XYZ file of C-alpha atoms in Angstrom:
559
model
C -185.963 -71.224 70.281
C -183.819 -71.220 73.506
C -180.535 -69.199 73.681
C -177.813 -69.606 76.125
C -176.271 -66.245 77.846
C -173.170 -66.279 79.095
C -171.363 -65.098 82.259
C -169.550 -62.559 79.638
C -173.115 -61.175 78.928
C -173.051 -63.136 75.211
C -175.899 -64.284 73.638
C -175.742 -68.248 72.167
C -177.655 -70.339 69.813
C -179.384 -73.332 71.241
C -176.761 -76.118 70.384
C -173.658 -73.922 71.167
C -170.619 -75.672 73.453
C -168.551 -73.019 73.237
C -169.619 -69.650 74.161
C -168.813 -67.832 70.700
C -167.549 -64.684 72.337
C -165.319 -65.741 75.347
C -164.730 -69.224 74.643
C -166.220 -70.767 78.056
C -167.438 -74.227 77.872
C -171.545 -74.666 77.599
C -171.580 -76.876 80.455
C -174.962 -78.737 79.700
C -173.173 -79.231 75.874
C -170.519 -80.471 76.082
C -171.910 -84.401 75.172
C -172.541 -82.579 71.804
C -169.163 -83.155 71.054
C -167.906 -85.612 73.369
C -166.244 -83.338 75.708
C -167.563 -84.743 78.658
C -164.313 -86.358 80.739
C -161.951 -84.976 78.077
C -159.266 -82.484 79.932
C -158.985 -81.107 76.299
C -161.355 -78.946 74.593
C -163.034 -80.384 71.514
C -162.516 -77.988 69.233
C -164.211 -79.759 66.064
C -166.235 -76.127 64.251
C -164.994 -74.233 67.527
C -168.011 -75.306 69.030
C -170.794 -73.564 66.562
C -173.917 -74.602 67.419
C -175.614 -76.917 64.397
C -178.871 -77.518 63.547
C -178.548 -80.954 63.873
C -176.806 -80.919 66.442
C -179.595 -79.304 68.280
C -183.105 -80.591 66.733
C -184.587 -83.646 66.624
C -188.642 -83.057 66.907
C -190.039 -82.689 63.776
C -189.771 -85.762 60.530
C -187.344 -82.055 58.483
C -185.299 -82.834 62.200
C -184.778 -85.998 61.517
C -184.851 -86.344 57.802
C -181.906 -82.778 57.926
C -179.911 -85.684 61.019
C -179.742 -87.989 58.292
C -178.711 -86.866 56.071
C -176.037 -84.192 57.894
C -174.524 -87.095 59.149
C -171.258 -87.964 57.834
C -171.346 -91.787 58.457
C -174.792 -91.542 55.889
C -172.431 -90.011 53.402
C -170.042 -92.260 53.174
C -171.945 -94.880 53.236
C -173.903 -93.989 50.206
C -170.248 -92.795 48.094
C -169.649 -96.660 49.575
C -172.744 -98.488 47.700
C -172.458 -95.850 44.728
C -169.161 -97.022 43.751
C -169.870 -100.734 44.510
C -172.944 -99.987 41.901
C -170.612 -99.252 39.513
C -168.080 -101.544 40.285
C -171.119 -103.970 39.594
C -171.820 -102.214 36.315
C -168.321 -102.865 35.432
C -167.836 -106.807 35.380
C -169.879 -107.308 31.589
C -170.346 -104.302 29.073
C -173.390 -102.209 29.568
C -175.802 -102.799 26.491
C -175.151 -99.651 25.111
C -170.966 -100.725 24.304
C -172.227 -104.762 23.246
C -173.268 -104.460 19.218
C -176.538 -102.944 18.327
C -177.524 -105.030 15.354
C -177.930 -107.762 18.953
C -180.612 -109.036 21.294
C -179.434 -107.753 24.442
C -182.145 -110.437 26.173
C -179.916 -113.433 24.179
C -176.623 -111.746 24.262
C -175.481 -111.935 27.883
C -176.904 -115.454 27.523
C -175.188 -116.681 24.432
C -172.089 -114.569 25.598
C -171.331 -115.074 29.185
C -174.154 -118.155 29.913
C -175.968 -118.686 33.165
C -173.859 -115.498 34.966
C -174.525 -113.237 31.741
C -178.737 -113.992 32.081
C -178.950 -113.148 35.796
C -176.961 -110.484 35.111
C -179.014 -109.394 32.686
C -182.138 -110.179 34.823
C -181.071 -107.859 37.420
C -180.590 -105.145 35.444
C -177.272 -104.555 35.789
C -176.435 -104.103 32.392
C -178.124 -100.769 31.827
C -176.698 -99.540 35.244
C -175.605 -96.479 34.942
C -178.833 -95.051 33.641
C -181.485 -97.104 36.021
C -183.045 -95.497 38.524
C -181.964 -96.737 41.844
C -178.216 -95.899 40.480
C -179.928 -92.069 39.882
C -181.442 -92.039 43.068
C -178.698 -92.912 44.601
C -176.535 -90.007 42.729
C -178.874 -87.981 43.755
C -179.161 -89.276 47.358
C -175.484 -88.450 47.768
C -176.124 -84.844 46.011
C -178.205 -83.888 48.838
C -176.268 -85.096 51.593
C -173.749 -83.121 50.615
C -175.796 -80.298 50.213
C -177.248 -80.357 54.054
C -173.846 -81.863 55.557
C -171.944 -78.780 54.169
C -174.888 -76.058 54.986
C -175.110 -77.634 58.361
C -171.140 -77.157 59.202
C -170.042 -74.622 56.982
C -172.735 -70.857 58.624
C -172.110 -71.644 61.784
C -168.519 -72.091 61.261
C -167.855 -69.057 59.841
C -170.109 -67.299 62.260
C -167.902 -68.014 64.938
C -165.111 -67.901 63.322
C -165.703 -64.430 62.161
C -166.955 -62.858 65.648
C -163.767 -64.728 67.322
C -161.925 -62.187 69.530
C -158.418 -61.886 71.359
C -159.827 -62.107 74.743
C -161.216 -65.672 76.047
C -161.832 -67.454 79.241
C -159.418 -68.884 81.189
C -160.757 -72.730 80.987
C -160.697 -72.030 77.450
C -157.232 -71.096 77.411
C -156.470 -73.946 80.093
C -157.413 -76.680 77.886
C -156.105 -76.245 74.272
C -153.061 -79.011 73.745
C -150.577 -76.384 73.578
C -150.659 -74.011 77.012
C -148.282 -72.622 78.927
C -147.850 -70.459 81.774
C -144.821 -67.038 82.303
C -144.217 -65.656 85.848
C -142.160 -63.029 85.059
C -142.182 -58.911 84.811
C -139.293 -59.254 82.238
C -141.308 -60.178 79.251
C -140.863 -58.235 75.699
C -144.890 -58.017 74.104
C -143.960 -56.047 71.392
C -140.920 -58.171 69.700
C -143.274 -60.998 70.566
C -145.984 -58.982 68.476
C -142.791 -58.132 65.649
C -142.377 -62.004 65.609
C -145.810 -62.741 64.820
C -145.771 -60.915 61.665
C -142.067 -62.304 60.458
C -144.087 -65.404 60.537
C -146.889 -64.050 57.972
C -149.777 -64.438 61.026
C -152.846 -61.767 61.675
C -153.568 -60.352 65.037
C -156.528 -58.383 66.135
C -155.646 -56.727 70.149
C -158.511 -56.213 72.838
C -156.821 -54.692 76.023
C -153.269 -56.652 75.834
C -154.837 -60.424 74.763
C -153.639 -61.281 71.717
C -155.238 -63.265 68.931
C -152.319 -64.048 65.898
C -153.929 -66.314 63.119
C -153.142 -67.419 59.991
C -153.895 -69.771 56.654
C -157.420 -69.685 58.140
C -159.004 -70.126 54.316
C -157.449 -73.616 54.762
C -160.372 -74.466 57.022
C -162.698 -74.669 54.337
C -161.278 -76.719 52.110
C -163.495 -79.479 52.625
C -166.442 -77.512 51.732
C -164.575 -76.327 48.499
C -164.426 -80.046 48.197
C -168.568 -80.692 48.044
C -168.657 -77.558 45.959
C -166.529 -79.540 43.289
C -168.629 -82.257 44.177
C -171.831 -81.399 43.602
C -170.732 -79.510 40.262
C -169.641 -83.210 39.058
C -172.977 -84.582 40.500
C -174.708 -81.959 38.311
C -172.325 -82.757 35.081
C -173.909 -86.430 35.887
C -176.494 -86.450 35.544
C -176.748 -83.778 33.016
C -176.166 -86.451 31.122
C -179.378 -87.928 30.952
C -180.848 -84.933 30.009
C -180.901 -84.482 25.911
C -180.109 -81.037 25.184
C -177.280 -81.695 26.932
C -175.967 -85.335 25.963
C -176.658 -87.631 22.946
C -175.349 -90.907 22.740
C -177.632 -92.107 19.271
C -176.033 -94.709 17.154
C -177.095 -95.496 13.199
C -176.490 -97.224 10.762
C -176.136 -96.057 7.061
C -175.818 -98.292 4.100
C -173.586 -97.195 0.875
C -175.290 -95.170 -1.015
C -178.222 -93.991 1.230
C -179.097 -90.693 2.751
C -181.003 -91.466 6.634
C -181.321 -88.959 9.290
C -179.156 -88.517 12.460
C -180.792 -89.397 15.141
C -181.166 -86.775 18.557
C -180.607 -83.800 16.141
C -184.686 -83.605 15.750
C -184.878 -84.077 11.839
C -182.469 -80.774 11.756
C -179.339 -83.370 9.906
C -179.219 -85.890 7.332
C -175.774 -87.379 6.095
C -175.161 -89.677 3.357
C -172.785 -92.218 2.972
C -170.621 -92.221 -0.383
C -168.351 -94.351 0.946
C -167.680 -97.120 2.751
C -163.071 -97.666 3.569
C -161.435 -100.746 4.844
C -157.855 -101.224 5.154
C -156.523 -103.988 6.520
C -152.716 -104.701 7.668
C -150.701 -107.003 4.621
C -150.691 -110.069 4.975
C -147.292 -110.703 3.223
C -145.494 -107.650 5.771
C -142.827 -109.462 8.080
C -143.563 -107.263 10.747
C -147.353 -108.052 11.398
C -147.359 -112.031 9.141
C -147.471 -113.576 12.738
C -149.883 -111.056 14.297
C -152.513 -111.519 11.545
C -151.080 -115.710 11.732
C -152.565 -115.551 15.578
C -155.054 -113.456 14.834
C -156.991 -116.029 12.387
C -158.140 -112.766 10.399
C -157.449 -110.046 7.987
C -156.393 -106.963 10.817
C -158.454 -103.806 9.973
C -156.071 -100.871 9.597
C -158.552 -98.300 8.701
C -161.849 -98.241 7.971
C -163.421 -94.917 7.666
C -166.591 -93.468 6.359
C -166.721 -90.778 3.102
C -170.023 -88.686 3.980
C -172.295 -85.733 3.513
C -173.738 -83.930 5.719
C -177.095 -82.075 4.701
C -179.259 -79.593 6.854
C -182.832 -79.654 6.568
C -184.148 -76.635 5.203
C -188.142 -77.027 5.139
C -190.043 -77.427 8.746
C -190.864 -81.300 9.728
C -193.833 -82.172 8.097
C -194.582 -86.159 8.407
C -194.344 -87.771 4.862
C -192.650 -85.024 3.372
C -189.272 -85.545 1.605
C -187.053 -83.275 3.510
C -185.425 -80.582 1.517
C -181.155 -80.302 2.223
C -178.915 -77.933 2.090
C -175.449 -79.605 1.759
C -173.550 -78.594 4.897
C -170.237 -80.061 4.666
C -168.509 -83.397 2.975
C -165.546 -85.045 5.249
C -164.567 -88.417 6.587
C -164.910 -90.520 9.612
C -162.256 -92.338 10.516
C -161.246 -93.869 14.263
C -160.793 -91.278 16.990
C -161.548 -88.409 14.038
C -164.760 -87.179 14.074
C -166.849 -85.452 11.574
C -167.847 -82.097 13.676
C -170.900 -80.098 12.879
C -172.645 -77.662 14.528
C -172.828 -78.908 18.330
C -172.680 -83.508 16.789
C -169.343 -85.081 16.094
C -170.232 -89.165 14.187
C -167.378 -91.041 15.371
C -166.634 -94.559 13.056
C -168.004 -97.311 15.313
C -168.114 -100.337 13.537
C -169.225 -101.880 10.267
C -170.821 -104.464 8.374
C -169.436 -106.108 4.771
C -170.831 -107.194 1.636
C -174.109 -106.898 3.164
C -177.063 -108.645 0.535
C -178.857 -105.261 -1.612
C -181.322 -106.578 -3.927
C -181.987 -109.652 -5.662
C -183.082 -111.003 -8.725
C -184.860 -114.280 -8.937
C -186.625 -115.262 -12.442
C -189.758 -117.644 -13.166
C -188.709 -121.088 -14.515
C -190.654 -124.382 -15.595
C -189.019 -126.996 -12.371
C -187.914 -129.293 -14.629
C -186.305 -127.094 -17.223
C -184.309 -124.431 -15.418
C -183.614 -123.186 -19.071
C -187.428 -121.019 -19.300
C -188.041 -117.954 -18.093
C -191.111 -117.139 -17.042
C -189.779 -112.859 -16.464
C -187.422 -111.491 -13.604
C -188.143 -109.723 -10.990
C -185.671 -107.921 -8.176
C -186.119 -107.757 -4.550
C -184.883 -104.456 -2.580
C -183.636 -106.130 0.229
C -184.081 -103.064 2.893
C -187.620 -102.593 1.618
C -189.048 -105.707 -0.200
C -192.613 -105.096 -2.050
C -195.847 -107.585 -1.245
C -196.364 -108.439 -4.411
C -195.055 -108.611 -8.181
C -196.209 -108.364 -11.495
C -194.135 -110.596 -14.131
C -194.939 -110.020 -18.303
C -195.809 -113.530 -18.707
C -198.732 -113.198 -16.738
C -197.487 -114.872 -13.235
C -198.229 -113.084 -9.659
C -194.954 -113.698 -7.562
C -196.392 -112.406 -3.704
C -194.087 -112.391 -0.827
C -195.659 -114.822 1.657
C -192.887 -114.416 4.764
C -189.284 -112.551 4.004
C -186.350 -113.294 6.976
C -183.467 -110.685 6.812
C -181.271 -113.427 8.222
C -182.886 -117.008 9.013
C -181.578 -119.505 10.731
C -183.450 -122.907 11.458
C -184.850 -123.216 14.516
C -187.390 -126.170 15.979
C -187.917 -127.182 11.974
C -189.372 -123.531 10.961
C -186.821 -120.347 9.163
C -186.717 -118.064 12.429
C -184.561 -114.307 11.445
C -182.205 -112.970 14.165
C -181.992 -109.869 12.746
C -183.650 -107.337 10.749
C -180.083 -106.978 8.525
C -180.557 -108.544 5.163
C -177.371 -110.737 6.013
C -178.587 -114.029 4.852
C -181.927 -113.258 3.552
C -184.737 -116.191 2.978
C -188.256 -115.937 1.263
C -191.639 -117.744 1.781
C -192.870 -117.109 -1.707
C -195.964 -117.498 -3.388
C -196.298 -118.294 -7.023
C -199.390 -117.364 -9.012
C -199.801 -118.916 -12.883
C -201.548 -116.913 -15.292
C -205.407 -116.999 -14.777
C -205.219 -118.921 -11.104
C -205.819 -117.851 -7.724
C -204.309 -121.021 -5.721
C -200.526 -120.185 -5.844
C -197.491 -122.296 -5.387
C -195.851 -121.922 -2.384
C -192.072 -122.418 -1.841
C -188.957 -121.647 -0.028
C -186.066 -120.284 -1.013
C -182.737 -118.787 0.649
C -178.956 -119.302 0.343
C -178.292 -122.622 -0.400
C -182.115 -123.639 0.201
C -184.629 -124.225 -3.036
C -187.894 -126.059 -1.212
C -190.979 -127.038 -3.244
C -193.430 -126.095 -0.039
C -196.059 -129.149 -1.897
C -193.875 -131.563 -3.794
C -196.165 -131.113 -6.885
C -195.406 -127.660 -7.540
C -195.119 -126.707 -11.467
C -192.718 -123.825 -11.639
C -189.622 -122.705 -9.261
C -188.157 -119.657 -9.051
C -184.229 -120.227 -9.826
C -181.725 -116.729 -8.516
C -180.151 -114.952 -11.054
C -177.636 -112.231 -9.209
C -177.471 -110.431 -6.310
C -175.786 -107.091 -5.163
C -173.716 -106.317 -1.519
C -172.673 -103.209 -0.485
C -171.038 -101.743 3.116
C -173.003 -100.806 6.039
C -171.103 -98.442 7.814
C -172.010 -97.911 12.158
C -171.792 -94.248 13.537
C -172.035 -93.059 17.100
C -173.458 -89.722 16.997
C -172.399 -87.642 19.590
C -173.717 -84.155 21.669
C -171.717 -83.519 24.731
C -172.272 -80.060 26.956
C -171.505 -81.614 30.374
C -167.739 -82.269 29.793
C -166.391 -79.286 30.699
C -169.310 -79.130 34.049
C -167.678 -82.167 35.062
C -164.572 -80.190 34.570
C -165.199 -77.397 36.473
C -166.772 -79.993 39.276
C -163.452 -82.093 38.640
C -160.893 -79.121 39.183
C -162.386 -77.170 42.203
C -162.192 -80.512 43.868
C -158.816 -80.928 43.519
C -158.204 -77.408 44.791
C -160.025 -78.174 47.773
C -157.944 -80.596 48.417
C -155.052 -78.588 47.782
C -156.373 -75.714 49.783
C -157.401 -78.620 52.442
C -154.287 -80.877 52.838
C -150.999 -78.166 52.198
C -152.007 -75.374 54.659
C -153.574 -75.849 58.148
C -155.660 -73.054 60.325
C -153.199 -71.989 63.152
C -153.676 -69.953 66.360
C -152.225 -68.500 69.555
C -153.290 -66.679 71.835
C -151.643 -64.481 74.852
C -154.004 -63.341 77.892
C -151.992 -60.846 80.326
C -151.846 -61.887 83.210
C -150.872 -59.677 86.935
C -147.448 -62.132 87.080
C -147.044 -62.631 83.541
C -148.887 -63.962 81.433
C -150.524 -67.374 79.843
C -150.531 -68.276 76.055
C -152.326 -71.177 74.099
C -152.107 -72.325 70.327
C -154.670 -74.488 67.801
C -154.489 -76.044 65.155
C -156.964 -78.592 63.079
C -153.713 -80.137 62.130
C -149.660 -80.475 62.192
C -149.165 -79.892 65.574
C -145.881 -80.088 65.280
C -144.807 -77.168 62.769
C -147.241 -74.642 64.628
C -144.905 -75.462 68.052
C -142.722 -74.336 65.732
C -143.797 -71.380 65.498
C -144.968 -70.933 68.808
C -140.661 -71.519 69.873
C -139.626 -69.276 66.759
C -142.223 -65.957 67.577
C -141.128 -66.288 71.518
C -137.295 -65.904 70.941
C -136.208 -63.363 72.560
C -139.056 -62.377 74.760
C -138.468 -64.189 77.898
C -141.958 -66.424 77.420
C -141.289 -70.146 78.318
C -142.062 -72.524 75.662
C -145.866 -74.318 75.970
C -146.259 -77.621 76.472
C -147.929 -80.046 74.746
C -150.943 -81.127 77.167
C -151.847 -84.105 74.611
C -147.913 -85.656 74.509
C -147.693 -84.940 78.064
C -150.912 -87.451 78.869
C -150.070 -90.164 76.495
C -145.730 -89.683 78.728
C -148.240 -90.009 82.826
C -150.381 -92.890 80.578
C -147.631 -94.641 79.845
C -145.823 -93.965 83.342
C -148.584 -95.581 84.910
C -149.411 -98.503 82.679
C -144.929 -99.196 83.300
C -146.073 -98.815 86.758
C -149.012 -101.071 87.076
C -147.249 -103.611 84.499
C -144.274 -103.171 87.331
C -147.042 -103.843 89.845
C -148.259 -107.043 88.729
C -144.679 -108.189 88.028
C -143.358 -107.870 91.616
C -146.868 -109.043 92.837
C -146.262 -112.840 90.627
């Protein structure tokens, strides 16, 4: 590692722009902070040596320099924002009804645009690998950029001394000279203390400083952002975050997904209440809606915990944990989980009872059988010796190109292809039976199937939630806001006073709010006979304006 020895004797690391001890500009490194040709010093990072500005030889150096760039960080954030915006144009797959096929839902609901949206995978934007990669790259950029700047700046500010090089003093934006032997330095120091400056001295050289902590505001922001990103990424780890969905029919007991088979729930009852159509307050809204408007829908449930070990095929031994109701925004909470009422389906077919009778005489009855529509048997034996085999079952059938197909696995509109074997016969009679359809496949069947009875029940849809990431995300957000306030409200102000044979030099610097710094200096020099310093930046602007006016005047006179 190359080192740079200043004329003051301090040894600086390679890449230092201003000597860490006396502040003298290192001549060959002025291009690093863009000081070349400038009259005033660029005090960014106080001229400390940053790794990204020093090494550029190995692949590690190049990767470090790439991610430490503010432009790269901002670009990654903008790309992520654009991706997030695109991901909100259409609902993500997790928010569409769970009983529909995403591949057809987007096409049916949004046309060609929806089909393209689905084909590009934008329906799962926030769980896609490339979106995760963008978040990870932002995190890497923030960490490297912070390390690249924080530690060099910390070392420089910690080591700063009251005695500064003359070039350092003259090239500060606020600078002034006073030639007098009647200066009250003690009053100057007392005024500084009254304005809450901390003072350090070295043989008559004074450094007054306050609000140094404001310099760390951006880095506190970065810490908050990193914690926020970690919390967001934790949502993809099942141990910290679960977002599952479960349909439960009335009277049914099912395992709750996401609980590793430890918890079950029974749907005792589903209740739907709608607004009174005769109520004048709601009458117009209900008419505009064209259908009853739900006022409340809830699930009365019992939560069970499995007490034995999970063995495939073994019926679980359950212990009742609690009995409660899930309503909108009022979930059932147990252990670290919560069940939110999310959806429902009314009057789903539960069972259908059929009979076999003569084709030409519906009053005959050769036996009845009942089909459990959620778990139908493949074959039914009747006392009359007839045998009925379910050849095909369509829970929610539609005709497509002249053939029956099922558009879901839920028995909303069931239909069957039955094979009826008469006693002692090996060749069946085939028929298609559904709601409003009873078709003799061959046209010469002897027997026919008829619907005798059916039962319906309601189905509730519940979202299973476990979220241990909210506090991490909230902590990250809180720290981020602390950093914003710290960096925006306060500012780091420094005032240097340097004794001379015929008076003193005074200089000042702040990272922002130069008016407040000049006001502070004006207050602390009151009664000390020290002349108020000038703002060399404003003076430079004034001189530039005068030069431009003179130039314009010359051109005018030439015309």
